[in-house]
XYZ file of C-alpha atoms in Angstrom:
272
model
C 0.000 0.000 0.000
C 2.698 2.462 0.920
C 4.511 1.543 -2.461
C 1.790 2.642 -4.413
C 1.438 5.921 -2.319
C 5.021 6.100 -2.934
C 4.754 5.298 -6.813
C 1.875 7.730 -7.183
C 3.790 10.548 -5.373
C 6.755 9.648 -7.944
C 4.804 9.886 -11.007
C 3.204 13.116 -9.747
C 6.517 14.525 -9.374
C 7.467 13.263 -13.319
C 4.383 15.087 -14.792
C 5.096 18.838 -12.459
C 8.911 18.268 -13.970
C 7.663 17.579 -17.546
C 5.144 20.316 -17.640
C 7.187 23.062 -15.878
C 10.499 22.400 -17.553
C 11.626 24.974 -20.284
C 13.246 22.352 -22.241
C 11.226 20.208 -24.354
C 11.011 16.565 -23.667
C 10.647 14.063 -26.690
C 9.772 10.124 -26.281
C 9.892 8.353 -29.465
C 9.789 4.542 -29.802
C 12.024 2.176 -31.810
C 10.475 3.145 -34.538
C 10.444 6.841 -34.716
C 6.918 7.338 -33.965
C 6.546 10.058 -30.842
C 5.308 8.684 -28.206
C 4.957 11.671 -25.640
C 5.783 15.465 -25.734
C 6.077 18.190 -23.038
C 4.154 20.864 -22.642
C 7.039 23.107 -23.534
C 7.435 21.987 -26.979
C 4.232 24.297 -28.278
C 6.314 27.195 -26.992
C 9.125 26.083 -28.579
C 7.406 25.272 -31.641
C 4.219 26.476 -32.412
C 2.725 22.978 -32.713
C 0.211 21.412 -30.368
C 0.972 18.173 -28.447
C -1.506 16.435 -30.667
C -0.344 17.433 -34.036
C 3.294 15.473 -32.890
C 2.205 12.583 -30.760
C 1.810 10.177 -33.034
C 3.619 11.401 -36.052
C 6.685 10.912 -37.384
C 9.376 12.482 -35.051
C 11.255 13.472 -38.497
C 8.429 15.099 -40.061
C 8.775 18.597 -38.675
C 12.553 18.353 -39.002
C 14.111 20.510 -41.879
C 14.715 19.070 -45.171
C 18.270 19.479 -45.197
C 19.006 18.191 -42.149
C 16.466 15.225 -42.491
C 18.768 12.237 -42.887
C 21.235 13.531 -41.013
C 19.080 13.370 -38.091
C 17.699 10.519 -38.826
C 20.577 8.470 -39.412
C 22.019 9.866 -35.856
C 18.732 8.216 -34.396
C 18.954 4.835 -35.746
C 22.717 5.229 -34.576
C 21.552 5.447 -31.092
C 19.135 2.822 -31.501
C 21.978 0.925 -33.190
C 24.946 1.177 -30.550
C 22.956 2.194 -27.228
C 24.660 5.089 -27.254
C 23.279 8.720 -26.798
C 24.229 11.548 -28.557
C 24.603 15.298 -28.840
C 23.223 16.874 -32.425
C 21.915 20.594 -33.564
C 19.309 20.747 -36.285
C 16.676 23.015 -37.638
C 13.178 22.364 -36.811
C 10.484 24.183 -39.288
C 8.528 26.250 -37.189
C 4.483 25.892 -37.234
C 4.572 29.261 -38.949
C 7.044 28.183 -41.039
C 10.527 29.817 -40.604
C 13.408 27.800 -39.725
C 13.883 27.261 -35.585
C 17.414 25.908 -34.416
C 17.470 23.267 -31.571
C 20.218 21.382 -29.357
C 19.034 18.344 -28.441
C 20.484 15.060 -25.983
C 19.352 12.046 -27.586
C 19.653 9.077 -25.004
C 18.123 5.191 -25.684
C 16.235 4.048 -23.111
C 16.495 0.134 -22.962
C 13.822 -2.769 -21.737
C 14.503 -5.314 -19.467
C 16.514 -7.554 -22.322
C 18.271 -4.935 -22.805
C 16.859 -3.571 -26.454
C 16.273 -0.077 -26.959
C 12.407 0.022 -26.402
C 12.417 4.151 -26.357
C 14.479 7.238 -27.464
C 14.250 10.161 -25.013
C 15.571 13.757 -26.443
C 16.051 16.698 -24.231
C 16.106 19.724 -26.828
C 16.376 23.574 -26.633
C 15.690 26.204 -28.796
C 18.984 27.217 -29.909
C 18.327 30.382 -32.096
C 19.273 33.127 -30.147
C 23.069 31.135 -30.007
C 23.592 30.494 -33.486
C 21.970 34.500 -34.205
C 25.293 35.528 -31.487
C 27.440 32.969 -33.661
C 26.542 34.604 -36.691
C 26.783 38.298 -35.845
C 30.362 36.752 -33.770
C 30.785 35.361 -37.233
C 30.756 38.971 -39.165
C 32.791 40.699 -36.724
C 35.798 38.314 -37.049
C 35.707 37.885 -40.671
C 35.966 42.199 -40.647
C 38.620 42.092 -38.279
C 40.370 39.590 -40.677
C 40.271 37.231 -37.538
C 39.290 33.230 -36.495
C 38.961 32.167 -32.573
C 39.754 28.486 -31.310
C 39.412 26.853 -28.403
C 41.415 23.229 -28.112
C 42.182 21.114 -25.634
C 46.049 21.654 -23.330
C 47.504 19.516 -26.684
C 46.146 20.835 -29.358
C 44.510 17.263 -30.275
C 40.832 18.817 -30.365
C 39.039 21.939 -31.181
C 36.205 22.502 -28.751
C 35.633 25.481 -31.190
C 36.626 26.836 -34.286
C 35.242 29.611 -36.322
C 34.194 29.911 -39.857
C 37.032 32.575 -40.833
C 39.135 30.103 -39.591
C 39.052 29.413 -44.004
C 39.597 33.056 -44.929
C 42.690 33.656 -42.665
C 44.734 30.180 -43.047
C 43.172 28.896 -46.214
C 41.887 26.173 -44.569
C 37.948 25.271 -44.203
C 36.797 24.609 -40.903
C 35.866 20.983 -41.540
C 39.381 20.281 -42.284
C 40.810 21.893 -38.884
C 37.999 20.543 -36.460
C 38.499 16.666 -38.658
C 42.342 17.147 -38.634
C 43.799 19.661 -35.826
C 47.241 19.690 -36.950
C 46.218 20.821 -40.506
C 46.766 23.944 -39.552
C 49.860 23.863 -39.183
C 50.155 23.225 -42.904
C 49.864 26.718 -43.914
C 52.664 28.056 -41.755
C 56.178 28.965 -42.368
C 58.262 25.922 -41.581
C 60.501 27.961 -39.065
C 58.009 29.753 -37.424
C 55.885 25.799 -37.682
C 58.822 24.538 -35.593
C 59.046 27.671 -33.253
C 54.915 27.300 -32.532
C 56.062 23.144 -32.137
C 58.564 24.237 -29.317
C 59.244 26.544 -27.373
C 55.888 27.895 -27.947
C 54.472 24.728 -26.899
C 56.775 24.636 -23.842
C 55.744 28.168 -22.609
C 51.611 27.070 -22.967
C 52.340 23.997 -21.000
C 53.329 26.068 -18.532
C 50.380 28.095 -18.498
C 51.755 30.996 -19.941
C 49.826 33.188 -22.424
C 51.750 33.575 -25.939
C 52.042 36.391 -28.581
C 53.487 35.057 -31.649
C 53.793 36.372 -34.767
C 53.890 33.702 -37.476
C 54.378 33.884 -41.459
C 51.744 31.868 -43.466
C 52.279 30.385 -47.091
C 48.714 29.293 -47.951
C 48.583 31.973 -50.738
C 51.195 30.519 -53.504
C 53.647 33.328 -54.103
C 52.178 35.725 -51.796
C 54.150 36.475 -48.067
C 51.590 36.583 -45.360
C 51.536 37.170 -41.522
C 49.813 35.855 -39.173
C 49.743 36.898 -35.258
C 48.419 33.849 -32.818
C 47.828 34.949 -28.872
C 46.630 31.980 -26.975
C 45.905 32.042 -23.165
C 45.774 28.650 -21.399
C 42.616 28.193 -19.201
C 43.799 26.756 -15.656
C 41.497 24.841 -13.578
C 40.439 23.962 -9.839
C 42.975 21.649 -9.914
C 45.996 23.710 -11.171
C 45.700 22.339 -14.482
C 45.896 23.477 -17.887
C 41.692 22.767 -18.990
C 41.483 24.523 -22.479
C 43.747 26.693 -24.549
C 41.357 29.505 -26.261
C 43.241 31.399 -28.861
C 42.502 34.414 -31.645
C 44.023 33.874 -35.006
C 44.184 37.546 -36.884
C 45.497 38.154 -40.415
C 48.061 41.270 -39.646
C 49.872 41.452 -43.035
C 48.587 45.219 -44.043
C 49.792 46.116 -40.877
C 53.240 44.134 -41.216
C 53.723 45.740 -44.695
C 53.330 49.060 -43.643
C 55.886 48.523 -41.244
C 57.510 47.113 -43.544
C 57.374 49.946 -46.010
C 57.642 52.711 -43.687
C 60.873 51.054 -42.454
C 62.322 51.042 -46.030
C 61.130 54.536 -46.136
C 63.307 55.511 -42.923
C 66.329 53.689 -44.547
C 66.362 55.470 -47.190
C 65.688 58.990 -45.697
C 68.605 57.791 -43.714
C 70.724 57.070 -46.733
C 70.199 59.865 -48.424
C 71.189 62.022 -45.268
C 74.362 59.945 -44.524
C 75.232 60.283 -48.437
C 74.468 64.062 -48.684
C 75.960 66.617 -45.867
C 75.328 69.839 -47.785
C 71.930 68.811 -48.248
């Protein structure tokens, strides 16, 4: 008797949590079909809980990111795994919405995934911020990183990360040490030293580098990373800004020349 008190008081507890969270709970069975939606997800959407339940949980899913989606969920359902994924959902009035989502199998008692729970988000106002982020780098002829202490991953990695190295994104966040590809072997080793050494230290680096990803064409490049030290005294994160500074290195450049020769012709010339 107390058990079922008990189990009542539990589920009572489930439905206040599902109805007064802002995220957006999702139950879909093993074969995509939803199953149960939260309250929250007509805020989120514009959709009522009966137009979903029931349908397709793809359905309302953009078209370009469709499959993708869908082949993440059959993933999960595949290796009883869960997963982290962004996607665009189309809005009940029709514009594109972007949503985070935590897709985690739920499994029966033989151990078979029997559900599919996602916890999603409305994401829009972030990827708006990434975008207008976005513009203000790629006018400041500038890409920011985040990795982890050995450069192994990129937590983060911006889209001008293409326009100032040459390099698209995809490459750097598949293949971290392409990057280094489209430096200057010297200044490649210097970075791969004692630049290394100082960061593992926890020290912040300046470094001006030159970069040969435009055939024929001399390029700088300044890199200032600052290592991110945690709790424990440990490096966490390096987060770094990447800036194109060759119009500024070849006016120094040319104003230099332009003292030389002022100085030359002074040296060379008393009367005058």
């Amino acid at each position: 008797m107390m058990n079922d008190i008990y189990d009542d008081e539990r589920s009572e507890w489930y439905r206040i949590i599902a109805e007064n969270t802002s995220d957006t709970i999702v139950l879909v069975d093993n074969q995509s079909m939803v199953r149960f939606v939260s309250p929250s997800f007509r805020h989120m959407t514009g959709y009522d809980l009966s137009q979903y339940e029931g349908m397709d949980a793809f359905e309302i899913i953009h078209p370009d990111d469709r499959d993708r989606v869908r082949s993440l969920y059959w993933n999960v359902v595949q290796s009883k795994t869960p997963v982290d994924l962004e996607y665009r959902v189309i809005h009940a009035e029709g514009y594109p919405l972007y949503v985070e989502a935590r897709v985690k199998p739920v499994l029966d008692e033989i151990g078979r995934v029997k559900y599919v729970v996602a916890v999603a988000r409305d994401g829009t106002e972030r990827k708006r911020a990434e975008k207008l982020f976005e513009n203000i780098l790629d006018n400041l002829n500038a890409a920011v990183v985040s990795t982890d202490k050995d450069f192994t991953r990129y937590i983060y990695c911006s889209e001008s990360i293409q326009k100032i190295f040459g390099i698209p994104k995809k490459e750097v966040l598949n293949n971290p040490i392409r990057l280094h590809d489209s430096i200057h072997p010297e200044d490649n080793a210097v970075l791969m030293g004692d630049v290394k050494r100082r960061l593992d230290l926890g020290q912040r680096i300046n470094q001006t580098v030159r970069m040969i990803h435009v055939e024929g064409e001399e390029r700088w490049g300044q890199i200032i990373f600052h290592p991110l030290i945690g709790y424990n005294g440990e490096i966490e994160r390096l987060d770094g800004i990447l800036m194109d500074i060759t119009e500024k290195k070849r006016s120094e450049q040319a104003l230099e020349e332009s003292e030389q020769r002022y100085k030359s012709l002074f040296e060379n010339n008393l009367d005058g």
